[in-house]
Amino acid sequence: MDSFLKEFYPKVYLRMLEDKDISNYCKFDSQLLTVFTSSMYISGLITTTLFASTFTKKFGRRLSMLFGRAMYVVGAAVGGGAVNLSMIILARVLLGVGMGFSTQAVPLYLSEMAPSKYRGAFSNGFQFMLVVESLIASFINYGTEKICGGWGWRISFTLAMVPSFWLLTLGALFLPETPNSLIQQGKGHQKVIALLKKIRGIDDVDEELEDIIKAE
C-alpha cells in the first residue's frame, strides 16, 4: 500500500513516484523492506525447527496451539498500532512465531484426535483451509488498500487477530489434550482410556491405546 510505504519506507515510495518505468525489482530494492517481508517466514522457520516441536512434545498440542494463537493476536495488535519500523518488524516476527507453533501443533492435533479412517481427510482439510485463508487475506488487502486516509494497512494488520482470538477463546481453550500427548507427558493410562472412550464413542479402546503406547 502506498500509505504504508510512505510512512515506513519513504525512500522506496519516492523511488516509485520518480520513475514509473523502472522495474519492480529496482523500485523495491531495499534491505529494510526485505527484512519486513521475510522476517515472518524466517522467525516461523526458526521457531518450528528449534522450539515448537520440543515445546509441543513436552507441554502438549493444546498449549502449543494456545501459545501460537496468542502470538498471532499480539503480533496483529502490535502491527496495527505500529508507529515506527521496529514495531512493524517486531509484529512480523511475532506472527512468524505464531505461525511456527500453529503449523507444528495443529496438524499433529488433528491427526491424533481424528479416527484413523478420517485422518487423511482432516489433514487435507487443514491444508485446504490454509489456501482459503490466503485467498481471504488477499481480498482483505485489496479492499483495505482502497480506504482513504492512509490507515487501511492498519485495518489489514489488525484483522489478522480476529480468527486467532476467536479460535483462542472459543476453540483451543476448551479442547482436550490428545491421547498421544497424555502418554508422552506420563499421564495415567486410565485418563487416556477415559479420553479415548469419550472421543471415539466406544468402550473398547484397548487396541488403540496399545498402538499409541508402542508409537511413543
PDB file of C-alpha atoms in Angstrom:
ATOM      1  CA  MET A   1       0.000   0.000   0.000  1.00  0.00           C
ATOM      2  CA  ASP A   2       1.276   3.473  -0.861  1.00  0.00           C
ATOM      3  CA  SER A   3       0.355   4.869   2.558  1.00  0.00           C
ATOM      4  CA  PHE A   4       2.317   2.102   4.270  1.00  0.00           C
ATOM      5  CA  LEU A   5       5.396   2.712   2.127  1.00  0.00           C
ATOM      6  CA  LYS A   6       5.119   6.460   2.590  1.00  0.00           C
ATOM      7  CA  GLU A   7       5.112   6.117   6.375  1.00  0.00           C
ATOM      8  CA  PHE A   8       7.731   3.410   6.910  1.00  0.00           C
ATOM      9  CA  TYR A   9       9.722   3.264   3.656  1.00  0.00           C
ATOM     10  CA  PRO A  10       9.730   6.826   2.291  1.00  0.00           C
ATOM     11  CA  LYS A  11      12.778   6.246   0.059  1.00  0.00           C
ATOM     12  CA  VAL A  12      11.044   3.349  -1.678  1.00  0.00           C
ATOM     13  CA  TYR A  13       7.890   5.443  -2.022  1.00  0.00           C
ATOM     14  CA  LEU A  14       9.790   8.359  -3.595  1.00  0.00           C
ATOM     15  CA  ARG A  15      11.552   5.980  -5.980  1.00  0.00           C
ATOM     16  CA  MET A  16       8.147   4.735  -7.137  1.00  0.00           C
ATOM     17  CA  LEU A  17       6.962   8.310  -7.783  1.00  0.00           C
ATOM     18  CA  GLU A  18      10.099   9.495  -9.521  1.00  0.00           C
ATOM     19  CA  ASP A  19      10.308   6.884 -12.239  1.00  0.00           C
ATOM     20  CA  LYS A  20       7.351   4.839 -13.411  1.00  0.00           C
ATOM     21  CA  ASP A  21       9.406   2.961 -15.995  1.00  0.00           C
ATOM     22  CA  ILE A  22      11.915   1.192 -13.751  1.00  0.00           C
ATOM     23  CA  SER A  23      11.319  -2.448 -12.863  1.00  0.00           C
ATOM     24  CA  ASN A  24       9.691  -3.521  -9.623  1.00  0.00           C
ATOM     25  CA  TYR A  25      12.997  -5.065  -8.584  1.00  0.00           C
ATOM     26  CA  CYS A  26      14.632  -1.637  -8.661  1.00  0.00           C
ATOM     27  CA  LYS A  27      11.654   0.095  -7.086  1.00  0.00           C
ATOM     28  CA  PHE A  28      11.579  -2.193  -4.077  1.00  0.00           C
ATOM     29  CA  ASP A  29      15.338  -2.739  -3.755  1.00  0.00           C
ATOM     30  CA  SER A  30      15.561  -2.047  -0.005  1.00  0.00           C
ATOM     31  CA  GLN A  31      17.233  -4.106   2.699  1.00  0.00           C
ATOM     32  CA  LEU A  32      14.764  -2.887   5.329  1.00  0.00           C
ATOM     33  CA  LEU A  33      11.819  -3.766   3.112  1.00  0.00           C
ATOM     34  CA  THR A  34      13.319  -7.221   2.616  1.00  0.00           C
ATOM     35  CA  VAL A  35      13.591  -7.599   6.391  1.00  0.00           C
ATOM     36  CA  PHE A  36       9.900  -6.752   6.705  1.00  0.00           C
ATOM     37  CA  THR A  37       8.746  -9.201   4.048  1.00  0.00           C
ATOM     38  CA  SER A  38      10.966 -12.096   5.114  1.00  0.00           C
ATOM     39  CA  SER A  39      11.082 -11.715   8.911  1.00  0.00           C
ATOM     40  CA  MET A  40       7.820 -13.609   9.461  1.00  0.00           C
ATOM     41  CA  TYR A  41       8.929 -16.615   7.455  1.00  0.00           C
ATOM     42  CA  ILE A  42      12.414 -16.693   8.963  1.00  0.00           C
ATOM     43  CA  SER A  43      11.103 -16.473  12.529  1.00  0.00           C
ATOM     44  CA  GLY A  44       8.466 -19.097  11.684  1.00  0.00           C
ATOM     45  CA  LEU A  45      11.135 -21.441  10.332  1.00  0.00           C
ATOM     46  CA  ILE A  46      13.413 -20.944  13.339  1.00  0.00           C
ATOM     47  CA  THR A  47      10.513 -21.373  15.756  1.00  0.00           C
ATOM     48  CA  THR A  48       9.326 -24.578  14.105  1.00  0.00           C
ATOM     49  CA  THR A  49      12.808 -26.065  13.850  1.00  0.00           C
ATOM     50  CA  LEU A  50      14.268 -25.151  17.235  1.00  0.00           C
ATOM     51  CA  PHE A  51      11.424 -24.545  19.670  1.00  0.00           C
ATOM     52  CA  ALA A  52       7.928 -25.538  18.621  1.00  0.00           C
ATOM     53  CA  SER A  53       8.491 -29.289  18.276  1.00  0.00           C
ATOM     54  CA  THR A  54      10.146 -29.577  21.703  1.00  0.00           C
ATOM     55  CA  PHE A  55       7.515 -27.366  23.325  1.00  0.00           C
ATOM     56  CA  THR A  56       4.691 -29.334  21.719  1.00  0.00           C
ATOM     57  CA  LYS A  57       6.125 -32.642  22.868  1.00  0.00           C
ATOM     58  CA  LYS A  58       6.789 -31.511  26.434  1.00  0.00           C
ATOM     59  CA  PHE A  59       3.756 -29.342  27.167  1.00  0.00           C
ATOM     60  CA  GLY A  60       1.174 -30.772  24.778  1.00  0.00           C
ATOM     61  CA  ARG A  61      -0.521 -29.923  21.498  1.00  0.00           C
ATOM     62  CA  ARG A  62      -3.273 -27.859  23.093  1.00  0.00           C
ATOM     63  CA  LEU A  63      -0.952 -25.494  24.971  1.00  0.00           C
ATOM     64  CA  SER A  64       1.201 -25.124  21.868  1.00  0.00           C
ATOM     65  CA  MET A  65      -1.858 -24.111  19.831  1.00  0.00           C
ATOM     66  CA  LEU A  66      -2.898 -21.622  22.515  1.00  0.00           C
ATOM     67  CA  PHE A  67       0.560 -20.071  22.585  1.00  0.00           C
ATOM     68  CA  GLY A  68       0.677 -19.848  18.795  1.00  0.00           C
ATOM     69  CA  ARG A  69      -2.706 -18.153  18.633  1.00  0.00           C
ATOM     70  CA  ALA A  70      -1.704 -15.753  21.400  1.00  0.00           C
ATOM     71  CA  MET A  71       1.360 -14.747  19.356  1.00  0.00           C
ATOM     72  CA  TYR A  72      -0.908 -14.103  16.367  1.00  0.00           C
ATOM     73  CA  VAL A  73      -3.105 -11.807  18.453  1.00  0.00           C
ATOM     74  CA  VAL A  74      -0.173  -9.901  19.956  1.00  0.00           C
ATOM     75  CA  GLY A  75       1.592  -9.626  16.595  1.00  0.00           C
ATOM     76  CA  ALA A  76      -1.523  -8.293  14.873  1.00  0.00           C
ATOM     77  CA  ALA A  77      -2.098  -5.775  17.671  1.00  0.00           C
ATOM     78  CA  VAL A  78       1.497  -4.534  17.530  1.00  0.00           C
ATOM     79  CA  GLY A  79       1.343  -4.259  13.752  1.00  0.00           C
ATOM     80  CA  GLY A  80      -1.981  -2.451  13.729  1.00  0.00           C
ATOM     81  CA  GLY A  81      -0.746   0.093  16.253  1.00  0.00           C
ATOM     82  CA  ALA A  82       2.801   0.459  14.901  1.00  0.00           C
ATOM     83  CA  VAL A  83       4.333   3.928  14.934  1.00  0.00           C
ATOM     84  CA  ASN A  84       7.822   3.037  13.720  1.00  0.00           C
ATOM     85  CA  LEU A  85       9.670   0.481  11.632  1.00  0.00           C
ATOM     86  CA  SER A  86      10.869  -1.512  14.651  1.00  0.00           C
ATOM     87  CA  MET A  87       7.285  -2.192  15.726  1.00  0.00           C
ATOM     88  CA  ILE A  88       6.322  -3.297  12.234  1.00  0.00           C
ATOM     89  CA  ILE A  89       9.204  -5.775  12.042  1.00  0.00           C
ATOM     90  CA  LEU A  90       8.516  -6.997  15.595  1.00  0.00           C
ATOM     91  CA  ALA A  91       4.896  -7.613  14.600  1.00  0.00           C
ATOM     92  CA  ARG A  92       6.007  -9.754  11.672  1.00  0.00           C
ATOM     93  CA  VAL A  93       8.385 -11.712  13.901  1.00  0.00           C
ATOM     94  CA  LEU A  94       5.601 -12.394  16.411  1.00  0.00           C
ATOM     95  CA  LEU A  95       3.297 -13.504  13.614  1.00  0.00           C
ATOM     96  CA  GLY A  96       6.059 -15.837  12.454  1.00  0.00           C
ATOM     97  CA  VAL A  97       6.342 -17.334  15.935  1.00  0.00           C
ATOM     98  CA  GLY A  98       2.592 -17.889  15.946  1.00  0.00           C
ATOM     99  CA  MET A  99       2.787 -19.477  12.522  1.00  0.00           C
ATOM    100  CA  GLY A 100       5.607 -21.765  13.661  1.00  0.00           C
ATOM    101  CA  PHE A 101       3.721 -23.068  16.675  1.00  0.00           C
ATOM    102  CA  SER A 102       0.446 -23.396  14.804  1.00  0.00           C
ATOM    103  CA  THR A 103       1.847 -25.307  11.842  1.00  0.00           C
ATOM    104  CA  GLN A 104       3.621 -27.622  14.260  1.00  0.00           C
ATOM    105  CA  ALA A 105       0.750 -28.311  16.654  1.00  0.00           C
ATOM    106  CA  VAL A 106      -2.491 -28.075  14.652  1.00  0.00           C
ATOM    107  CA  PRO A 107      -1.850 -30.830  12.053  1.00  0.00           C
ATOM    108  CA  LEU A 108      -0.491 -33.044  14.826  1.00  0.00           C
ATOM    109  CA  TYR A 109      -3.563 -32.416  16.959  1.00  0.00           C
ATOM    110  CA  LEU A 110      -5.928 -33.171  14.090  1.00  0.00           C
ATOM    111  CA  SER A 111      -4.186 -36.401  13.116  1.00  0.00           C
ATOM    112  CA  GLU A 112      -4.069 -37.678  16.699  1.00  0.00           C
ATOM    113  CA  MET A 113      -7.665 -36.818  17.532  1.00  0.00           C
ATOM    114  CA  ALA A 114      -9.263 -37.944  14.268  1.00  0.00           C
ATOM    115  CA  PRO A 115     -10.391 -41.576  13.823  1.00  0.00           C
ATOM    116  CA  SER A 116      -7.918 -43.411  11.609  1.00  0.00           C
ATOM    117  CA  LYS A 117     -10.307 -43.649   8.647  1.00  0.00           C
ATOM    118  CA  TYR A 118     -10.809 -39.858   8.618  1.00  0.00           C
ATOM    119  CA  ARG A 119      -7.223 -38.868   9.371  1.00  0.00           C
ATOM    120  CA  GLY A 120      -6.317 -38.134   5.759  1.00  0.00           C
ATOM    121  CA  ALA A 121      -9.446 -36.041   5.241  1.00  0.00           C
ATOM    122  CA  PHE A 122      -8.690 -33.939   8.318  1.00  0.00           C
ATOM    123  CA  SER A 123      -5.087 -33.370   7.221  1.00  0.00           C
ATOM    124  CA  ASN A 124      -6.129 -32.413   3.690  1.00  0.00           C
ATOM    125  CA  GLY A 125      -8.862 -30.206   5.089  1.00  0.00           C
ATOM    126  CA  PHE A 126      -6.279 -28.307   7.116  1.00  0.00           C
ATOM    127  CA  GLN A 127      -4.158 -27.671   4.033  1.00  0.00           C
ATOM    128  CA  PHE A 128      -7.237 -26.627   2.065  1.00  0.00           C
ATOM    129  CA  MET A 129      -8.224 -24.105   4.724  1.00  0.00           C
ATOM    130  CA  LEU A 130      -4.742 -22.579   4.605  1.00  0.00           C
ATOM    131  CA  VAL A 131      -5.309 -21.857   0.918  1.00  0.00           C
ATOM    132  CA  VAL A 132      -8.768 -20.432   1.635  1.00  0.00           C
ATOM    133  CA  GLU A 133      -7.339 -18.200   4.370  1.00  0.00           C
ATOM    134  CA  SER A 134      -4.676 -16.911   1.979  1.00  0.00           C
ATOM    135  CA  LEU A 135      -7.382 -16.079  -0.561  1.00  0.00           C
ATOM    136  CA  ILE A 136      -9.443 -14.248   2.062  1.00  0.00           C
ATOM    137  CA  ALA A 137      -6.358 -12.315   3.183  1.00  0.00           C
ATOM    138  CA  SER A 138      -5.735 -11.247  -0.425  1.00  0.00           C
ATOM    139  CA  PHE A 139      -9.296  -9.917  -0.706  1.00  0.00           C
ATOM    140  CA  ILE A 140      -8.909  -8.070   2.611  1.00  0.00           C
ATOM    141  CA  ASN A 141      -5.668  -6.450   1.450  1.00  0.00           C
ATOM    142  CA  TYR A 142      -7.288  -5.484  -1.833  1.00  0.00           C
ATOM    143  CA  GLY A 143     -10.258  -3.936  -0.040  1.00  0.00           C
ATOM    144  CA  THR A 144      -8.324  -2.080   2.650  1.00  0.00           C
ATOM    145  CA  GLU A 145      -5.984  -0.607   0.058  1.00  0.00           C
ATOM    146  CA  LYS A 146      -8.933   1.404  -1.268  1.00  0.00           C
ATOM    147  CA  ILE A 147      -9.624   3.039   2.106  1.00  0.00           C
ATOM    148  CA  CYS A 148      -8.930   6.750   2.094  1.00  0.00           C
ATOM    149  CA  GLY A 149      -6.947   8.401   4.866  1.00  0.00           C
ATOM    150  CA  GLY A 150      -3.852   6.213   4.752  1.00  0.00           C
ATOM    151  CA  TRP A 151      -4.814   3.806   7.538  1.00  0.00           C
ATOM    152  CA  GLY A 152      -6.105   0.875   5.508  1.00  0.00           C
ATOM    153  CA  TRP A 153      -2.938  -1.091   6.229  1.00  0.00           C
ATOM    154  CA  ARG A 154      -3.682  -0.817   9.968  1.00  0.00           C
ATOM    155  CA  ILE A 155      -7.040  -2.497   9.445  1.00  0.00           C
ATOM    156  CA  SER A 156      -5.402  -5.197   7.361  1.00  0.00           C
ATOM    157  CA  PHE A 157      -2.869  -5.886  10.099  1.00  0.00           C
ATOM    158  CA  THR A 158      -5.405  -5.786  12.929  1.00  0.00           C
ATOM    159  CA  LEU A 159      -7.894  -8.085  11.220  1.00  0.00           C
ATOM    160  CA  ALA A 160      -5.322 -10.864  11.479  1.00  0.00           C
ATOM    161  CA  MET A 161      -6.184 -11.152  15.170  1.00  0.00           C
ATOM    162  CA  VAL A 162      -9.903 -11.814  14.574  1.00  0.00           C
ATOM    163  CA  PRO A 163      -9.736 -15.533  13.644  1.00  0.00           C
ATOM    164  CA  SER A 164      -6.886 -16.084  16.104  1.00  0.00           C
ATOM    165  CA  PHE A 165      -8.757 -14.515  19.018  1.00  0.00           C
ATOM    166  CA  TRP A 166     -11.903 -16.431  18.084  1.00  0.00           C
ATOM    167  CA  LEU A 167     -10.058 -19.749  17.999  1.00  0.00           C
ATOM    168  CA  LEU A 168      -8.125 -18.865  21.159  1.00  0.00           C
ATOM    169  CA  THR A 169     -11.173 -18.111  23.284  1.00  0.00           C
ATOM    170  CA  LEU A 170     -13.820 -20.407  21.811  1.00  0.00           C
ATOM    171  CA  GLY A 171     -11.704 -23.100  20.215  1.00  0.00           C
ATOM    172  CA  ALA A 172      -8.445 -24.387  21.604  1.00  0.00           C
ATOM    173  CA  LEU A 173      -9.186 -23.101  25.097  1.00  0.00           C
ATOM    174  CA  PHE A 174     -11.872 -25.757  25.555  1.00  0.00           C
ATOM    175  CA  LEU A 175     -10.300 -28.604  23.595  1.00  0.00           C
ATOM    176  CA  PRO A 176      -8.975 -31.685  25.404  1.00  0.00           C
ATOM    177  CA  GLU A 177      -5.377 -32.781  25.073  1.00  0.00           C
ATOM    178  CA  THR A 178      -4.665 -35.617  22.658  1.00  0.00           C
ATOM    179  CA  PRO A 179      -4.211 -39.199  23.936  1.00  0.00           C
ATOM    180  CA  ASN A 180      -0.712 -39.319  22.418  1.00  0.00           C
ATOM    181  CA  SER A 181       0.307 -36.181  24.276  1.00  0.00           C
ATOM    182  CA  LEU A 182      -1.029 -37.510  27.561  1.00  0.00           C
ATOM    183  CA  ILE A 183       1.096 -40.628  27.128  1.00  0.00           C
ATOM    184  CA  GLN A 184       4.168 -38.505  26.319  1.00  0.00           C
ATOM    185  CA  GLN A 185       3.585 -36.447  29.465  1.00  0.00           C
ATOM    186  CA  GLY A 186       3.369 -39.592  31.582  1.00  0.00           C
ATOM    187  CA  LYS A 187      -0.289 -39.288  32.493  1.00  0.00           C
ATOM    188  CA  GLY A 188      -2.034 -42.367  33.829  1.00  0.00           C
ATOM    189  CA  HIS A 189      -3.461 -44.865  31.354  1.00  0.00           C
ATOM    190  CA  GLN A 190      -6.881 -44.577  32.948  1.00  0.00           C
ATOM    191  CA  LYS A 191      -7.061 -40.911  31.977  1.00  0.00           C
ATOM    192  CA  VAL A 192      -6.089 -41.779  28.422  1.00  0.00           C
ATOM    193  CA  ILE A 193      -8.650 -44.593  28.277  1.00  0.00           C
ATOM    194  CA  ALA A 194     -11.377 -42.244  29.510  1.00  0.00           C
ATOM    195  CA  LEU A 195     -10.472 -39.693  26.836  1.00  0.00           C
ATOM    196  CA  LEU A 196     -10.386 -42.316  24.073  1.00  0.00           C
ATOM    197  CA  LYS A 197     -13.812 -43.594  25.080  1.00  0.00           C
ATOM    198  CA  LYS A 198     -15.172 -40.062  25.008  1.00  0.00           C
ATOM    199  CA  ILE A 199     -13.802 -39.011  21.617  1.00  0.00           C
ATOM    200  CA  ARG A 200     -14.335 -42.379  19.898  1.00  0.00           C
ATOM    201  CA  GLY A 201     -17.762 -43.072  21.369  1.00  0.00           C
ATOM    202  CA  ILE A 202     -16.931 -46.717  22.132  1.00  0.00           C
ATOM    203  CA  ASP A 203     -15.811 -48.672  25.182  1.00  0.00           C
ATOM    204  CA  ASP A 204     -13.287 -50.978  23.534  1.00  0.00           C
ATOM    205  CA  VAL A 205     -10.232 -48.755  23.100  1.00  0.00           C
ATOM    206  CA  ASP A 206      -7.551 -51.153  24.301  1.00  0.00           C
ATOM    207  CA  GLU A 207      -6.172 -51.755  20.809  1.00  0.00           C
ATOM    208  CA  GLU A 208      -5.778 -48.045  20.034  1.00  0.00           C
ATOM    209  CA  LEU A 209      -4.214 -47.440  23.448  1.00  0.00           C
ATOM    210  CA  GLU A 210      -1.701 -50.192  22.775  1.00  0.00           C
ATOM    211  CA  ASP A 211      -0.844 -48.676  19.387  1.00  0.00           C
ATOM    212  CA  ILE A 212      -0.315 -45.249  20.979  1.00  0.00           C
ATOM    213  CA  ILE A 213       1.957 -46.668  23.663  1.00  0.00           C
ATOM    214  CA  LYS A 214       4.035 -48.561  21.078  1.00  0.00           C
ATOM    215  CA  ALA A 215       4.317 -45.447  18.911  1.00  0.00           C
ATOM    216  CA  GLU A 216       5.582 -43.377  21.813  1.00  0.00           C
TER     217      GLU A 216
END
